């Protein structure tokens, strides 16, 4: 069960309205790697957690914090939209096309649909959807998903930091960037703990290795012309799981035969073979 | 530019048709973490690569291999659908509801839409879409996305391995599981190289640390009742980036004020405040 | 069965082309609460209607009118796009960035995809989809959906009215706003009739009340800090269904236990509990 | 900012696993009118609220409760999936097709993707998306959306109640049905308060009535053959807003002319008129 | 403007309920090539038509007929769902898993969401969306889209014909199959007329041929190993547009150089090249 | 299996960066009829091909070429984004709103999400999805889909050609336009061969004609007021399949009765008929 306090986790007050920037900022609220994504991802990983209580608690701790990040960003966006399209500017439309241009950069749904409120959408107006998230039941896999989400997320917020010079907005973003710093470190720490406990780094660690086609499990196939990729640690030396050495295959060839599909039953009306054309 | 040979990278021949299993197998062809996802993700990371040639080559090497995985799985699914719904079985419908039940487990689009061919959809028939992928231009972030994709992908294929006992299908899956083993190791190796080269592990490493709110960058907030999470390496000790120690905050409080939003302009018809209700 | 006459239900002729406004106007054609939504929602409620003939007729009367609204808006949008991107303006691109800016405010698909025709999309280009609609078989529920759709719809058209001063466009919108006035009143009248006939206002009225957990059916839970909400008619006094008084619960507590999920079977490779970490 | 306690708002414990029912139950978790929808809708209405504090508080009170409903349903679904596909049943596959049939009724993603956890999807596996929600800034419109959501939601939960006889599941659902009873009443109470305060029932009440085409604002158009609909309160008598009488138009005719669209500029390659065919 | 008569264009009455078949039949109502698609595609092509009146009329004639096809299929589906899940069958659930299996083959939304009504979705429950349609303004392109839609549509209905032996359903489908026969012929006739009038068959016929890279405009590139494709009329002989002969290129080579992308600006935090790794 | 060479099939080098045009160009990369669509469509038709080897080879030849087109367009877009939003321009933001306007015309995801790389999205940022494609198993139907895709595709590229005057971009587009010329001719040639071989032009040609309602299979129904459409070859004369003459039905009437749906079972809570209202 959840409880809400009305104070924000941190400041969310721009110095000035900026509806064009509000549109861009939607990316880290309702985009693929926005705050709604991490909120939902961590909460569902928590709801579904069948592992130790400390992992369940970890997921709810960070997941619940992310609801507060959604709240902060929504508040920030609503304020960036204050008074837009502002009446004075509206009067200028016919005389100054540059102003209209700025207005043209708004997400029109901020005016027409949400009445100057934040939208659960990204910077091109595409609505958030749940396929942005994963809760697989395998925590090592999921913590890697979480680390990825925090990495892409911090990258996007950092880019947005450079796309404004509003000190209020930058203040909020500097908080979110710092929290993503914390969360990247925390998921890395959790990943290391699981890798050590499971004694392997290849997910799922409990799939019997003798059931995989071990002879191709450390090959690197050079399917793209040029050998630049042979000079990396992914193509030579001991693999990170310390089980085998990588093998660089310069001229990879097919191991399987050319497939031949049998005709479909007549009652499905596929084109039959051996048509006398 | 690309070239195709008709031989498959590996065998893709089930011992018996099994249209219900064909439906399930669609997950790792056209699902969130299926082969289309990694194919498109690596190719777009390659197309967009502005970094060293060896990374570009690495991306095209693995990306091009993934097109072959799409081909193998599509072939396997088409063969699992051979003769379905078979005429003999169809005649049994009225007399044996159990047969109809098995037929009922098919994806109906395998008959109606694709005429016994593979679909670019997942195991519930949801079509693949490009928001499953990321190519951010930041390779450390993207290689983490790739590691996540290979981890979730191998997990799903391993689960599917246990949901069949067809030796032909298991043969194909044992190959894919092994290749995902290779790719997990390879992305980990590439990640380690980038982390070493960039001298940091927090993406993006080049965002100036003094611009983030450093005082909260190593905090762990206990927002979910209970202290189980305090016993993990994410809540205490030196953070993985070796810059600070984690701080466990047992009773996190808001740092920001309660927000108050100003009224919207009248011409948007939002509900105004101070309504005499 | 349906018949078409080529005359429009009402005028749809702007005084001037305005491709940027055409983009905005798409919201009420192909958006969440646009005319396609109400057209499809009412028609499907009509197709599926298992209740009295007068409701079926009501649904087809209004649903068929809505097809004409789709037609009017599509016509209006096509005309707002006349000659865009106009050749003279195109020649100005390099010399006058403000003109380009206005062109930049167009939906590019209006030029590239539809060749200056209306799109079945909203104001950010997101395509209409059928999950915007509901036809549940329960008319009281559905008429509330219809009232909601007409309320959001009229709100959006009214906002769009204020975003233009083209007299032709305003003429068309004044018609649609009036029809939404009619339809709001009509759905309210139909709702009242059903509520009276069913003898209750809580949908579905025929679910046996003794099967619901009656002791919490009139509680208001104060889960968000602060008591401002205690001062409303939703938190005190006789409930609108006249069955009980609301109860304001200032400190709501959980009624259920802390959940514990059992481990998943090993063959699914979830992270097991009691991992020695 | 938000806080979490691990206890559930109410019991969520089925008497027996039932993976086929788990699939169905997903509808009210991640479907169009599921708990994720109301959670996100009320929270965004709260984040964006520019009206009186008591409405803001109301939205956060109910919105925060809905997060707990998401938690309960996710927990219930995870438990309905316990041990599925159970190993013993799996061994029966070849000998007893009826068991396989039951397994075939599962959502395959419950095994392959979530490892026996709840999904943020509906009963056909379609992922939740944010276009299910609305936060328009106009509270009268939005409270009607909320009333609709609670009406459709309670209807769906009531139907699901009848599709199981598991006493544990029915216990949970009886709680949710009761809370939807409360919320329907509460939104109705709030709607009445706003209608009284605004002095009108037609949203938006502040759009100047003289700007709408008043002469058609109370018409009922009989566009579908047959006069059954003339016998309802939507076609005759005083309209619910008490401003005019409805007018039943038996033979509605177009008020607008037949549209003629001018040709597109040649550089867009539309088919030109006056083609000599 | 549109008018409705309540009689159906043709019979839509199954001999028996069959909820599993109802699920399958949804494909040709709300799927990619279902009746909603052609209805919306032809109507939007009509709304947007800037060409001769006879084409506009043609589009409205067939488009309006398609609304009636939507109506027939929705009616047919509702009747196939009559009484499902029937109470008697429900009582058998625990004693006869085969019956439950049949029920398991239903689309659960037919019970939970629509209350035994048709859904605007396809056979896997995916909602119809407007990107299934095209109205480009170029009628030759669009009539080819229409011919494709009628071809895929008739194929799907024919497959569905073979998946049932209900004489009532087959009666309805035999009508739809015949109408698709008519429409395929009609679009072909219209295509031929346009090709003759425009004097070319390559869309858009008015793009100046000297602006295309004419030297590759009739090449066939053998990018897939094997020469089977050289034996078709697409690889040799005069091209259908009668302008040039096809040229079969056995060993196609790149005409362009290896691309090199310059680094991104530092403020976007892409991985820079020349990283000392 | 596939192989990659790093050289491009043709030049993809703009003379100047143009981020606004990059946004538009996304349409033919990741839109409904973009290069990803044809790539995926032809490859899946190839994977699933159960007909003659020459068709399978044809599909892989053109499908593999299309991967190279995806590569060229992605490269072109990345280069159009070089240095955007350029730092010097950024400094002008406050002093010159016109520059900001141009920047405002960018797809913000090109900066925030992809770091100046191409996106697998269209010109309004909507992600590519697999329902843009079809592989039905019936090659005559599918080749019509392919002809349609190449027609819409060439039309869109031709429009984009006219929306730029960058000689480098035009050079690339002139190549793509020529290849679409080739592919249109090639699919037409293949269609003609299949039509001749199958001895009919109505898909599927193998559905027994006596099972369709032959008496309506050549009717043209005048459901839209006005007789302009009677003057086309679709309404009179011998049908293109040479089997019957078209029949123009000036006043089409329903052949079916008015439908009446029986009530739903009480346990689904639909509104029952005969409600005493």
Coordinates of N, CA and C in Angstrom, one line a residue, chain F residues 187-252:
Chain F
X187 N 7.6 -6.1 -60.0 CA 6.5 -6.8 -59.4 C 5.3 -6.9 -60.4
X188 N 5.2 -5.9 -61.3 CA 4.1 -6.0 -62.3 C 4.4 -7.2 -63.2
X189 N 5.7 -7.4 -63.6 CA 6.0 -8.5 -64.4 C 5.7 -9.9 -63.7
X190 N 6.0 -9.9 -62.5 CA 5.7 -11.1 -61.7 C 4.3 -11.4 -61.5
X191 N 3.5 -10.3 -61.3 CA 2.0 -10.4 -61.2 C 1.4 -11.0 -62.5
X192 N 1.9 -10.4 -63.6 CA 1.3 -10.9 -64.9 C 1.6 -12.4 -65.1
X193 N 2.8 -12.8 -64.7 CA 3.2 -14.2 -64.9 C 2.3 -15.1 -64.0
X194 N 2.0 -14.7 -62.8 CA 1.2 -15.5 -61.9 C -0.3 -15.5 -62.4
X195 N -0.7 -14.3 -62.8 CA -2.1 -14.3 -63.3 C -2.3 -15.2 -64.5
X196 N -1.3 -15.2 -65.4 CA -1.4 -16.1 -66.5 C -1.3 -17.6 -66.1
X197 N -0.4 -17.9 -65.2 CA -0.3 -19.3 -64.7 C -1.5 -19.8 -64.0
X198 N -2.1 -18.9 -63.2 CA -3.3 -19.3 -62.4 C -4.6 -19.2 -63.2
X199 N -4.5 -18.6 -64.4 CA -5.7 -18.5 -65.2 C -6.8 -17.7 -64.7
X200 N -6.5 -16.8 -63.8 CA -7.5 -15.9 -63.2 C -6.8 -14.7 -62.6
X201 N -7.6 -13.7 -62.3 CA -6.9 -12.5 -61.7 C -7.5 -12.2 -60.4
X202 N -8.5 -12.9 -60.0 CA -9.2 -12.6 -58.7 C -8.6 -13.5 -57.6
X203 N -8.0 -12.9 -56.6 CA -7.3 -13.6 -55.5 C -8.3 -14.1 -54.5
X204 N -8.3 -15.3 -53.9 CA -7.4 -16.4 -54.4 C -8.1 -17.1 -55.6
X205 N -7.3 -17.4 -56.6 CA -7.9 -17.9 -57.8 C -8.4 -19.3 -57.6
X206 N -8.0 -20.0 -56.6 CA -8.4 -21.4 -56.4 C -9.6 -21.6 -55.5
X207 N -10.2 -20.5 -55.0 CA -11.4 -20.6 -54.3 C -12.5 -21.0 -55.3
X208 N -13.3 -22.1 -55.0 CA -14.3 -22.5 -56.0 C -15.3 -21.4 -56.2
X209 N -15.5 -21.0 -57.5 CA -16.4 -19.8 -57.8 C -17.8 -20.2 -57.4
X210 N -18.2 -21.5 -57.5 CA -19.6 -21.8 -57.2 C -19.9 -21.6 -55.7
X211 N -18.9 -21.5 -54.9 CA -19.1 -21.2 -53.5 C -19.3 -19.8 -53.1
X212 N -19.0 -18.9 -54.1 CA -19.3 -17.5 -53.8 C -20.7 -17.1 -54.3
X213 N -21.3 -16.1 -53.8 CA -22.6 -15.6 -54.2 C -22.5 -15.0 -55.5
X214 N -22.5 -15.8 -56.6 CA -22.1 -15.3 -57.9 C -23.0 -14.2 -58.4
X215 N -24.3 -14.2 -57.9 CA -25.2 -13.2 -58.5 C -24.9 -11.7 -58.1
X216 N -24.0 -11.5 -57.1 CA -23.7 -10.2 -56.7 C -22.2 -9.9 -57.0
X217 N -21.5 -10.8 -57.7 CA -20.1 -10.8 -57.8 C -19.6 -9.8 -58.9
X218 N -20.6 -9.2 -59.6 CA -20.2 -8.2 -60.6 C -21.1 -7.0 -60.6
X219 N -21.7 -6.8 -59.4 CA -22.6 -5.6 -59.2 C -21.8 -4.4 -58.8
X220 N -22.2 -3.2 -59.2 CA -21.7 -2.0 -58.7 C -22.8 -1.3 -58.0
X221 N -22.7 -1.0 -56.7 CA -23.8 -0.4 -55.9 C -23.6 1.1 -55.8
X222 N -24.6 1.8 -56.2 CA -24.5 3.3 -56.2 C -25.0 3.8 -54.8
X223 N -24.2 3.6 -53.8 CA -24.7 3.9 -52.4 C -24.5 5.4 -52.1
X224 N -23.7 6.1 -53.0 CA -23.5 7.5 -52.7 C -24.2 8.3 -53.8
X225 N -25.1 9.2 -53.4 CA -25.9 10.1 -54.2 C -25.1 10.6 -55.4
X226 N -25.7 10.5 -56.6 CA -25.1 11.0 -57.8 C -24.6 9.9 -58.7
X227 N -24.6 10.1 -60.0 CA -24.3 9.0 -60.9 C -22.9 9.2 -61.6
X228 N -22.1 10.0 -61.1 CA -20.8 10.2 -61.8 C -20.1 8.9 -62.0
X229 N -20.2 8.0 -61.0 CA -19.4 6.8 -61.0 C -19.9 5.8 -62.1
X230 N -21.1 6.1 -62.6 CA -21.6 5.1 -63.6 C -20.8 5.2 -64.9
X231 N -20.0 6.3 -65.1 CA -19.3 6.5 -66.3 C -17.9 5.9 -66.3
X232 N -17.7 5.0 -65.5 CA -16.3 4.4 -65.5 C -16.4 2.9 -65.9
X233 N -15.2 2.4 -66.2 CA -15.1 1.0 -66.7 C -15.4 0.0 -65.6
X234 N -15.6 0.5 -64.3 CA -15.8 -0.4 -63.2 C -17.3 -0.6 -63.0
X235 N -18.1 0.1 -63.8 CA -19.6 0.0 -63.6 C -20.3 -0.5 -64.8
X236 N -19.6 -0.8 -65.9 CA -20.2 -1.3 -67.1 C -19.2 -2.0 -68.0
X237 N -19.6 -2.8 -68.9 CA -18.7 -3.5 -69.7 C -18.2 -4.8 -69.1
X238 N -17.4 -5.5 -69.9 CA -16.9 -6.8 -69.4 C -15.9 -6.5 -68.3
X239 N -16.0 -7.3 -67.2 CA -15.1 -7.2 -66.1 C -13.7 -7.6 -66.5
X240 N -12.7 -7.1 -65.9 CA -11.3 -7.5 -66.3 C -11.0 -9.0 -66.2
X241 N -11.8 -9.7 -65.4 CA -11.5 -11.2 -65.4 C -12.2 -11.9 -66.6
X242 N -12.9 -11.1 -67.4 CA -13.6 -11.7 -68.6 C -14.6 -12.7 -68.3
X243 N -15.2 -12.7 -67.1 CA -16.2 -13.7 -66.8 C -17.6 -13.2 -67.0
X244 N -17.9 -12.0 -66.6 CA -19.2 -11.4 -66.6 C -19.1 -9.9 -67.0
X245 N -20.3 -9.4 -67.2 CA -20.4 -7.9 -67.4 C -20.7 -7.3 -66.0
X246 N -20.2 -6.1 -65.8 CA -20.6 -5.4 -64.6 C -22.0 -5.0 -64.7
X247 N -22.7 -4.9 -63.5 CA -24.1 -4.4 -63.5 C -24.1 -3.2 -62.6
X248 N -24.6 -2.1 -63.1 CA -24.7 -0.9 -62.3 C -26.0 -0.8 -61.6
X249 N -26.0 -0.9 -60.3 CA -27.3 -0.9 -59.5 C -27.5 0.5 -59.0
X250 N -28.5 1.2 -59.6 CA -28.6 2.6 -59.2 C -29.2 2.8 -57.8
X251 N -30.1 1.9 -57.5 CA -30.8 2.0 -56.2 C -30.6 0.8 -55.4
X252 N -29.4 0.6 -54.8 CA -29.2 -0.7 -54.1 C -30.0 -0.8 -52.8

